[in-house]
Structure formats: structure tokens, C-alpha cells
Amino acid sequence: MCGIIGYAGTKPVAPILLEGLERLEYRGYDSAGIALAAENTVVRTRAAGRLANLRAALEKSVAGPGANHSESLRQQTRGSSGGLAAPQAAGVGHTRWATHGAPTEQNAHPHQSNGGKYTLVHNGIIENYQALRTFLAKNGTECRTETDTEVIAQLLEFYDTGNPLETLRRVLPQLEGSYALAVLYYAQPGIIYAAKRKSPLLAAQSHHGTLLASDAAALLPLSRAHYRLEDGDLAVLTRHSIRFFDGEGQEQIKTPQVMSRHISAAEKKGYEHFMRKEMAEQPEAVRLTLEPLLRQGGPHLGSAEEALRGADRIDRVLFLGCGSAWHAGMCGCVVIEELAGVPAAAALASEFRSQVVTINQNTLVIVVSQSGETADTLMALRQAKAAGARTLGIINVEGSSIAEESGSVIFTRAGLEVAVATTKAYSAQLAAVYALAARLGQLRGTLGGGKMRAFLHALAALPGLLEETLAASEEEMLRWAEEIAPKEHAYFLGRNLDWAAALEGSLKLKEISYIHAEAYAAGELKHGTISLIEQGTPVVSVCMRPGVVAKTMSNNEEVRARGAAVYCLTNDPSVTARRRFLLPACHPLLGVSFAAVPLQLLAYHCARLRGCDIDKPRSLAKSVTVE
Ligand code: M6R
């Protein structure tokens, strides 16, 4: 979703902002813009669509006929005579994922107050913006865009005291909702003001200036250490310093956090798409995730052990997450119930928030998130903590909001995931869940001896078998895709863990290929949905879980009798189907990891054959930071 970058320093500003925005592209956006501070003015350039459009608009504004940029602004934009001799300057940039108002240039950030005094970029949602617009209109200020953000700029100008920090402290309490803000003031060209509530914001110092970003990925390669703003914090960035203040105006001392592992640049490394590259990285992601958790000869969660203290008293496990992270949680339930004998459930974080909360200190709440920034998951985590539950995060991004607030964290080691459709991070989540379940079972005395040894042995073999599965699936999934890509609807079936695998497979297919896909618990189809099955309807059936395969096979027959084209993923050689793909024999709890691979490839090839934008599907964002 939306991304923020800010820079105050001596290097040409625009190239730094554009590079930062490129690093934020993976989050998903539909318009972009930057603002550069100059003498007593702030100049904005914005464009609907991709960053290429913004670059073109910038070139035009500097070089085109009628361009009236000052020399310092020209330097900031082009970097022609930058370097340490360049004047100190500042700018902010933004990629917008539209919420309020269409993705047009007019609605793109940065937004500016009517008198041009305040220019800002914003992540989050101002929930009371209508009331604030009405207030402004009554007092003679008309908003010019459809966005919620514009009211902040207009209010700042309305209440301007000539001291932006003071003005911010006056305006921010009037805002309901969430914000990460980067603000330029027309009379102070080398300064960025920042504020945060509920949306993440980081600040960092480089040797030629200071930076602000909504996401650590945007700060690289300029700085690996960053300061994290907390809710209610304000910050003032100049070329030399970053100062932090609380809502009362008291200066705060913060300690920078150093990223313990390098976030590599987003590179396709010869692959056509990031998704394809990230699929190929799954064995490594799983291996790296499991390695520290199994290092001691048995399962051990390191610092996350804290969440399992007094494991005997845990009487319920609740997974919370969204999308694929919720699917990983569904798998976690089955594995934990089986290995640790604790009742477990998985709730959608967005739904959990409106439920009556019946959890307590004996409930282990596990929040699962790749980005660590999903707003619904973060809010659900806070709700669980407030109810007294012990909490544990399974998170891919160090320093993310959910990682910071989870208490205990198991980090998945998938590295930077760029494609909107998650692949390697999901596989790493499953790996983390397996290790967690094994440790919980060990601590509760429900998993020991031969059963433990067999499970650990299977986990050790998982990365290698995933590698083989990737190679073996390619050809057959391309064949399936050639048949399924022309269709507009598809169904996915499975029972137990296979149902979770089916849900994940259908999500992958619909998000990147735009084929309508639904996943059903195989036994549920005949309670209504089977009426939609007609001649040629593709039905992908996952038959990996021993004990339920025979029943799913009967369900396959039911849809086949109604004309469905059945495609079956199984590791049971006795399963027959019109199209069958045989996966490796594996531990009964791990089939879901293997089924994920061909299902990803199926979605990928369908999307490719349909000419879709695979890495950045329409309307989707990598990091969903609004509720
Ligand atoms: O960053 P998170 O893991 O919290 O994200 C949760 C979902 O938004 C995410 O899994 C989404 O469903 C993916 N696009 C699925 O491929």
C-alpha cells in the first residue's frame, strides 16, 4: 500500500526520493508524487500510474517549455551539480494506493494547503475527514481533492503559528484514524517534520543527510540503522540531525535499531518475474527458517521460548492473520492439535476484532504476518494483548510493527518478498509453525521418542524435497494452466490440511490471474455450491492428507459426474483422476507444503498465459496497512 520517503541533506533530492519510491513499489500503488522544497515554495510533481510516469513528468517540468525552476531546484531534480557542495535541501515522496478518491494526479500525494504553506505525504486513513472538511469549508477553506489526506494540509495552514512543530501539535489531536506524515513547510526548505499514529514510520541518518520512510526497504542502501517512531511521536529532520518529541513537546532520546541481516536489493536475478524467483527461493527460505529452530538437536525457539513458559497451562491456541497468513494459521491448528494436544483455531484478524473476546493468560495467540505491518493483524494483536493472552509472532520483517509488539517472535527467514502474491514467505510460515508445534508437543510431553524423531527427520528433508518438487511440477502445471487459463471459474477442494492448501491455491489463482476461484472443504460442496459445476468446470482437488483422501476422491467423483474437469494433486499412487500430479511421499502433516508449490506454478502459468501483471496484480498491495 502507500509508501513514504523523505530526505533532507546535501545530495540532489529527487534521485534519492525516486530510488526510495522504487524500493517501495513492491507494496502496490496506483499513483506517485514528490515535493521538493525551494526558496519560500514547495514544488510538487505527481502522476497517475507507475513511477515511469512520474519520472517523465519530472523531466518535463524541469526541461519543458515554460519551466520556471530555480537553479537549486534544478539541481535537486537532476543532480547535475549535486554532491556535498550542493545546497541543503529536502523533499518528500509517496506512492499512493487509492482509498478515498480515484487514482488520479489530482488525488496523488503530496498534498498542499491552498496557500502553499504546508505540503505533505500521508499513509493511513483520517476517519473523520468529512467532519474536518465541513469545518474547513465553513471557515472559508475549500478542499480541492477527494482525499482524506488533504484536510491535514489545510488544517495545518488554518492553524499555522509560523512554528510547524507547534502547529502539528495543535492539529494532530483533531485527527481520528491512522497516520504516518512527512511534512514540508514553505519557509524552512531544509527541514522535514514527521508524525506517526498507528502507521509505521522510520527515520535514519546517512553520511550526507537524514531519511524518513514507511518501510526499512526504502532506506537501503543509504542506512542499515533506523529509528522507529512510536505512536504519538513527532520528529524533525535536518541534514545533520533527527530530533524526536512526544505529543507534549518533550524531546525524546531514541536508540537506533540495526537490521541484523541484510535486506538485499529487489533483483529478479534473470527470472521473468519476482514471483517466479521467489518460488525458486522456497527451499532456501524453509531451510533458513528451520535451521535456528532445530539447531539444538531438537526444536527450540530461542528467545520466543518465553511465550511457551508453563506450556502445560496453555489450554487454547489461536492463530490470527489475513490471506495466506491465515491459511498458514489454519495449518498450524491441525499440526498443533495433533502434536501438542491443545485445542487450536485460526481466526481472520479482521473478524477477530469484532468478536467477543474470550481469551485469557492461558491462551497462546499466534499472529502470522509476512510484512509485519498488516493493519488488521496489528490491531488484533493489540486486542489479544489487552485481553491478557500470551502472544507470539511469526513474522518475516525484523523491526516491523507486529514484530516489535508481539512480545515473542519467531522470524521466518524468507528475505525480501517483492511479488504481491506470497510464495516463499508462506512456505517459511509453514516451516515455523511445524517447529513451534514440535516444541509445544515436546514441552507438554505429547511428542517424544520415535514420533518426534520421525517428525524432525521429515523437517530436515523438507527443503530438499521442495527443491525436487519445484523442478518436477513445472511441465505438468504448464499443461494444466493451458487448459485452465481460458476459463473464468475454477474450484479447489480438499479436506483438513488439504482444505487449507486448497484455500491457498485458489487465492493464488484469483489474485494473479483474475480467474474467479473458490476453495471448498470437499464435503461441503454438495450443500449448495455443486450446482455451479457444469461441463468443463475445472476442479483442482488436493488429496495429500492420509485418512481423508478416500472421502475427497468420492467428492471428486461427484463433481466429475456433473461434467467437471478434475485435476488432482496427491502423493497417493492409488488416486486416479483425469489429470493427476504425483507429489513425493512425505510425513502426513507436511503434505500442505508440497501441494503449495504446484499450486503456485499453476496460478503463475495461468496468469502468464492471460497476460496479467504477475508481480503487481491490479488493486492489490503487498503490505495492507489500512483496516
Ligand atoms: O503481510 P501479511 O502476511 O500480514 O499479509 C497478509 C495478506 O495480505 C497476504 O498474505 C495476501 O493474502 C497475499 N497477497 C496472498 O498472496
PDB file of N, CA and C in Angstrom, residues 548-605:
ATOM      1  N   VAL A 548      -8.105 -38.865   4.858  1.00  0.00           N
ATOM      2  CA  VAL A 548      -9.252 -38.178   4.255  1.00  0.00           C
ATOM      3  C   VAL A 548      -9.278 -38.321   2.733  1.00  0.00           C
ATOM      4  N   VAL A 549      -8.215 -38.911   2.197  1.00  0.00           N
ATOM      5  CA  VAL A 549      -8.091 -38.987   0.738  1.00  0.00           C
ATOM      6  C   VAL A 549      -9.263 -39.753   0.115  1.00  0.00           C
ATOM      7  N   ALA A 550      -9.645 -40.863   0.735  1.00  0.00           N
ATOM      8  CA  ALA A 550     -10.707 -41.681   0.133  1.00  0.00           C
ATOM      9  C   ALA A 550     -11.997 -40.868   0.021  1.00  0.00           C
ATOM     10  N   LYS A 551     -12.279 -40.094   1.054  1.00  0.00           N
ATOM     11  CA  LYS A 551     -13.511 -39.299   1.017  1.00  0.00           C
ATOM     12  C   LYS A 551     -13.415 -38.186  -0.030  1.00  0.00           C
ATOM     13  N   THR A 552     -12.270 -37.547  -0.124  1.00  0.00           N
ATOM     14  CA  THR A 552     -12.125 -36.492  -1.148  1.00  0.00           C
ATOM     15  C   THR A 552     -12.266 -37.092  -2.542  1.00  0.00           C
ATOM     16  N   MET A 553     -11.751 -38.318  -2.699  1.00  0.00           N
ATOM     17  CA  MET A 553     -11.891 -38.974  -4.005  1.00  0.00           C
ATOM     18  C   MET A 553     -13.367 -39.150  -4.365  1.00  0.00           C
ATOM     19  N   SER A 554     -14.200 -39.484  -3.353  1.00  0.00           N
ATOM     20  CA  SER A 554     -15.645 -39.599  -3.628  1.00  0.00           C
ATOM     21  C   SER A 554     -16.190 -38.254  -4.074  1.00  0.00           C
ATOM     22  N   ASN A 555     -15.727 -37.183  -3.431  1.00  0.00           N
ATOM     23  CA  ASN A 555     -16.185 -35.843  -3.826  1.00  0.00           C
ATOM     24  C   ASN A 555     -15.723 -35.506  -5.241  1.00  0.00           C
ATOM     25  N   ASN A 556     -14.517 -35.978  -5.586  1.00  0.00           N
ATOM     26  CA  ASN A 556     -14.049 -35.774  -6.965  1.00  0.00           C
ATOM     27  C   ASN A 556     -15.012 -36.434  -7.954  1.00  0.00           C
ATOM     28  N   GLU A 557     -15.460 -37.638  -7.581  1.00  0.00           N
ATOM     29  CA  GLU A 557     -16.386 -38.361  -8.462  1.00  0.00           C
ATOM     30  C   GLU A 557     -17.696 -37.598  -8.607  1.00  0.00           C
ATOM     31  N   GLU A 558     -18.157 -37.004  -7.496  1.00  0.00           N
ATOM     32  CA  GLU A 558     -19.425 -36.260  -7.538  1.00  0.00           C
ATOM     33  C   GLU A 558     -19.354 -35.107  -8.544  1.00  0.00           C
ATOM     34  N   VAL A 559     -18.221 -34.381  -8.536  1.00  0.00           N
ATOM     35  CA  VAL A 559     -18.141 -33.250  -9.485  1.00  0.00           C
ATOM     36  C   VAL A 559     -17.879 -33.748 -10.908  1.00  0.00           C
ATOM     37  N   ARG A 560     -17.136 -34.844 -11.007  1.00  0.00           N
ATOM     38  CA  ARG A 560     -16.868 -35.401 -12.336  1.00  0.00           C
ATOM     39  C   ARG A 560     -18.181 -35.832 -13.003  1.00  0.00           C
ATOM     40  N   ALA A 561     -19.068 -36.416 -12.185  1.00  0.00           N
ATOM     41  CA  ALA A 561     -20.358 -36.864 -12.714  1.00  0.00           C
ATOM     42  C   ALA A 561     -21.172 -35.687 -13.256  1.00  0.00           C
ATOM     43  N   ARG A 562     -20.831 -34.481 -12.818  1.00  0.00           N
ATOM     44  CA  ARG A 562     -21.553 -33.280 -13.292  1.00  0.00           C
ATOM     45  C   ARG A 562     -20.758 -32.516 -14.345  1.00  0.00           C
ATOM     46  N   GLY A 563     -19.754 -33.168 -14.882  1.00  0.00           N
ATOM     47  CA  GLY A 563     -19.034 -32.593 -16.024  1.00  0.00           C
ATOM     48  C   GLY A 563     -17.719 -31.924 -15.689  1.00  0.00           C
ATOM     49  N   ALA A 564     -17.349 -31.847 -14.385  1.00  0.00           N
ATOM     50  CA  ALA A 564     -16.114 -31.135 -14.015  1.00  0.00           C
ATOM     51  C   ALA A 564     -14.879 -31.809 -14.606  1.00  0.00           C
ATOM     52  N   ALA A 565     -13.893 -30.984 -14.928  1.00  0.00           N
ATOM     53  CA  ALA A 565     -12.570 -31.497 -15.313  1.00  0.00           C
ATOM     54  C   ALA A 565     -11.737 -31.510 -14.037  1.00  0.00           C
ATOM     55  N   VAL A 566     -11.450 -32.706 -13.526  1.00  0.00           N
ATOM     56  CA  VAL A 566     -10.773 -32.807 -12.229  1.00  0.00           C
ATOM     57  C   VAL A 566      -9.258 -32.887 -12.414  1.00  0.00           C
ATOM     58  N   TYR A 567      -8.569 -32.048 -11.646  1.00  0.00           N
ATOM     59  CA  TYR A 567      -7.101 -32.017 -11.635  1.00  0.00           C
ATOM     60  C   TYR A 567      -6.686 -32.369 -10.216  1.00  0.00           C
ATOM     61  N   CYS A 568      -5.941 -33.417 -10.056  1.00  0.00           N
ATOM     62  CA  CYS A 568      -5.685 -33.896  -8.698  1.00  0.00           C
ATOM     63  C   CYS A 568      -4.196 -33.839  -8.323  1.00  0.00           C
ATOM     64  N   LEU A 569      -3.954 -33.244  -7.148  1.00  0.00           N
ATOM     65  CA  LEU A 569      -2.596 -33.239  -6.582  1.00  0.00           C
ATOM     66  C   LEU A 569      -2.577 -34.247  -5.455  1.00  0.00           C
ATOM     67  N   THR A 570      -1.692 -35.203  -5.526  1.00  0.00           N
ATOM     68  CA  THR A 570      -1.683 -36.238  -4.491  1.00  0.00           C
ATOM     69  C   THR A 570      -0.300 -36.859  -4.380  1.00  0.00           C
ATOM     70  N   ASN A 571      -0.059 -37.530  -3.252  1.00  0.00           N
ATOM     71  CA  ASN A 571       1.136 -38.369  -3.197  1.00  0.00           C
ATOM     72  C   ASN A 571       0.731 -39.821  -2.931  1.00  0.00           C
ATOM     73  N   ASP A 572      -0.555 -40.078  -3.182  1.00  0.00           N
ATOM     74  CA  ASP A 572      -1.078 -41.429  -3.022  1.00  0.00           C
ATOM     75  C   ASP A 572      -1.262 -42.034  -4.416  1.00  0.00           C
ATOM     76  N   PRO A 573      -0.397 -42.998  -4.772  1.00  0.00           N
ATOM     77  CA  PRO A 573      -0.442 -43.532  -6.144  1.00  0.00           C
ATOM     78  C   PRO A 573      -1.774 -44.200  -6.488  1.00  0.00           C
ATOM     79  N   SER A 574      -2.588 -44.523  -5.456  1.00  0.00           N
ATOM     80  CA  SER A 574      -3.853 -45.194  -5.776  1.00  0.00           C
ATOM     81  C   SER A 574      -4.920 -44.202  -6.250  1.00  0.00           C
ATOM     82  N   VAL A 575      -4.658 -42.901  -6.081  1.00  0.00           N
ATOM     83  CA  VAL A 575      -5.639 -41.896  -6.507  1.00  0.00           C
ATOM     84  C   VAL A 575      -5.627 -41.799  -8.032  1.00  0.00           C
ATOM     85  N   THR A 576      -6.821 -41.827  -8.617  1.00  0.00           N
ATOM     86  CA  THR A 576      -6.890 -41.671 -10.079  1.00  0.00           C
ATOM     87  C   THR A 576      -7.660 -40.393 -10.398  1.00  0.00           C
ATOM     88  N   ALA A 577      -7.343 -39.783 -11.509  1.00  0.00           N
ATOM     89  CA  ALA A 577      -8.064 -38.580 -11.951  1.00  0.00           C
ATOM     90  C   ALA A 577      -7.727 -38.343 -13.406  1.00  0.00           C
ATOM     91  N   ARG A 578      -8.558 -37.536 -14.060  1.00  0.00           N
ATOM     92  CA  ARG A 578      -8.323 -37.195 -15.470  1.00  0.00           C
ATOM     93  C   ARG A 578      -6.910 -36.637 -15.627  1.00  0.00           C
ATOM     94  N   ARG A 579      -6.568 -35.706 -14.728  1.00  0.00           N
ATOM     95  CA  ARG A 579      -5.178 -35.224 -14.673  1.00  0.00           C
ATOM     96  C   ARG A 579      -4.713 -35.407 -13.241  1.00  0.00           C
ATOM     97  N   ARG A 580      -3.605 -36.073 -13.065  1.00  0.00           N
ATOM     98  CA  ARG A 580      -3.086 -36.317 -11.714  1.00  0.00           C
ATOM     99  C   ARG A 580      -1.621 -35.942 -11.683  1.00  0.00           C
ATOM    100  N   PHE A 581      -1.227 -35.228 -10.619  1.00  0.00           N
ATOM    101  CA  PHE A 581       0.199 -34.953 -10.461  1.00  0.00           C
ATOM    102  C   PHE A 581       0.658 -35.576  -9.154  1.00  0.00           C
ATOM    103  N   LEU A 582       1.646 -36.438  -9.253  1.00  0.00           N
ATOM    104  CA  LEU A 582       2.092 -37.207  -8.089  1.00  0.00           C
ATOM    105  C   LEU A 582       3.242 -36.494  -7.383  1.00  0.00           C
ATOM    106  N   LEU A 583       2.993 -36.112  -6.131  1.00  0.00           N
ATOM    107  CA  LEU A 583       3.998 -35.431  -5.310  1.00  0.00           C
ATOM    108  C   LEU A 583       4.770 -36.457  -4.493  1.00  0.00           C
ATOM    109  N   PRO A 584       5.901 -36.043  -3.878  1.00  0.00           N
ATOM    110  CA  PRO A 584       6.690 -37.042  -3.141  1.00  0.00           C
ATOM    111  C   PRO A 584       5.966 -37.541  -1.885  1.00  0.00           C
ATOM    112  N   ALA A 585       6.249 -38.770  -1.537  1.00  0.00           N
ATOM    113  CA  ALA A 585       5.714 -39.311  -0.276  1.00  0.00           C
ATOM    114  C   ALA A 585       6.314 -38.480   0.853  1.00  0.00           C
ATOM    115  N   CYS A 586       5.520 -38.166   1.869  1.00  0.00           N
ATOM    116  CA  CYS A 586       6.055 -37.314   2.945  1.00  0.00           C
ATOM    117  C   CYS A 586       5.343 -37.607   4.260  1.00  0.00           C
ATOM    118  N   HIS A 587       5.806 -36.979   5.319  1.00  0.00           N
ATOM    119  CA  HIS A 587       5.155 -37.079   6.621  1.00  0.00           C
ATOM    120  C   HIS A 587       3.699 -36.623   6.475  1.00  0.00           C
ATOM    121  N   PRO A 588       2.760 -37.283   7.142  1.00  0.00           N
ATOM    122  CA  PRO A 588       1.345 -36.963   6.935  1.00  0.00           C
ATOM    123  C   PRO A 588       0.976 -35.508   7.230  1.00  0.00           C
ATOM    124  N   LEU A 589       1.803 -34.804   8.032  1.00  0.00           N
ATOM    125  CA  LEU A 589       1.462 -33.416   8.350  1.00  0.00           C
ATOM    126  C   LEU A 589       2.096 -32.409   7.395  1.00  0.00           C
ATOM    127  N   LEU A 590       2.963 -32.864   6.522  1.00  0.00           N
ATOM    128  CA  LEU A 590       3.718 -31.910   5.703  1.00  0.00           C
ATOM    129  C   LEU A 590       3.228 -31.787   4.257  1.00  0.00           C
ATOM    130  N   GLY A 591       2.208 -32.543   3.904  1.00  0.00           N
ATOM    131  CA  GLY A 591       1.730 -32.537   2.514  1.00  0.00           C
ATOM    132  C   GLY A 591       1.370 -31.146   2.022  1.00  0.00           C
ATOM    133  N   VAL A 592       0.886 -30.313   2.935  1.00  0.00           N
ATOM    134  CA  VAL A 592       0.446 -28.978   2.547  1.00  0.00           C
ATOM    135  C   VAL A 592       1.611 -28.151   1.995  1.00  0.00           C
ATOM    136  N   SER A 593       2.810 -28.390   2.506  1.00  0.00           N
ATOM    137  CA  SER A 593       3.983 -27.662   1.992  1.00  0.00           C
ATOM    138  C   SER A 593       4.279 -28.053   0.547  1.00  0.00           C
ATOM    139  N   PHE A 594       4.100 -29.318   0.246  1.00  0.00           N
ATOM    140  CA  PHE A 594       4.394 -29.779  -1.117  1.00  0.00           C
ATOM    141  C   PHE A 594       3.299 -29.357  -2.092  1.00  0.00           C
ATOM    142  N   ALA A 595       2.047 -29.395  -1.626  1.00  0.00           N
ATOM    143  CA  ALA A 595       0.947 -29.008  -2.523  1.00  0.00           C
ATOM    144  C   ALA A 595       1.066 -27.540  -2.924  1.00  0.00           C
ATOM    145  N   ALA A 596       1.644 -26.724  -2.033  1.00  0.00           N
ATOM    146  CA  ALA A 596       1.735 -25.281  -2.318  1.00  0.00           C
ATOM    147  C   ALA A 596       2.507 -25.010  -3.600  1.00  0.00           C
ATOM    148  N   VAL A 597       3.547 -25.792  -3.837  1.00  0.00           N
ATOM    149  CA  VAL A 597       4.455 -25.499  -4.960  1.00  0.00           C
ATOM    150  C   VAL A 597       3.754 -25.619  -6.320  1.00  0.00           C
ATOM    151  N   PRO A 598       3.149 -26.781  -6.656  1.00  0.00           N
ATOM    152  CA  PRO A 598       2.470 -26.834  -7.959  1.00  0.00           C
ATOM    153  C   PRO A 598       1.293 -25.869  -8.047  1.00  0.00           C
ATOM    154  N   LEU A 599       0.636 -25.606  -6.918  1.00  0.00           N
ATOM    155  CA  LEU A 599      -0.487 -24.665  -6.977  1.00  0.00           C
ATOM    156  C   LEU A 599      -0.002 -23.250  -7.312  1.00  0.00           C
ATOM    157  N   GLN A 600       1.161 -22.888  -6.788  1.00  0.00           N
ATOM    158  CA  GLN A 600       1.733 -21.578  -7.151  1.00  0.00           C
ATOM    159  C   GLN A 600       2.071 -21.546  -8.633  1.00  0.00           C
ATOM    160  N   LEU A 601       2.686 -22.636  -9.100  1.00  0.00           N
ATOM    161  CA  LEU A 601       3.075 -22.680 -10.518  1.00  0.00           C
ATOM    162  C   LEU A 601       1.858 -22.643 -11.429  1.00  0.00           C
ATOM    163  N   LEU A 602       0.791 -23.315 -10.994  1.00  0.00           N
ATOM    164  CA  LEU A 602      -0.443 -23.307 -11.787  1.00  0.00           C
ATOM    165  C   LEU A 602      -0.963 -21.872 -11.915  1.00  0.00           C
ATOM    166  N   ALA A 603      -1.026 -21.170 -10.784  1.00  0.00           N
ATOM    167  CA  ALA A 603      -1.507 -19.784 -10.813  1.00  0.00           C
ATOM    168  C   ALA A 603      -0.588 -18.925 -11.674  1.00  0.00           C
ATOM    169  N   TYR A 604       0.706 -19.137 -11.504  1.00  0.00           N
ATOM    170  CA  TYR A 604       1.691 -18.338 -12.245  1.00  0.00           C
ATOM    171  C   TYR A 604       1.510 -18.521 -13.752  1.00  0.00           C
ATOM    172  N   HIS A 605       1.420 -19.769 -14.189  1.00  0.00           N
ATOM    173  CA  HIS A 605       1.310 -20.002 -15.630  1.00  0.00           C
ATOM    174  C   HIS A 605      -0.032 -19.519 -16.179  1.00  0.00           C
TER     175      HIS A 605
END
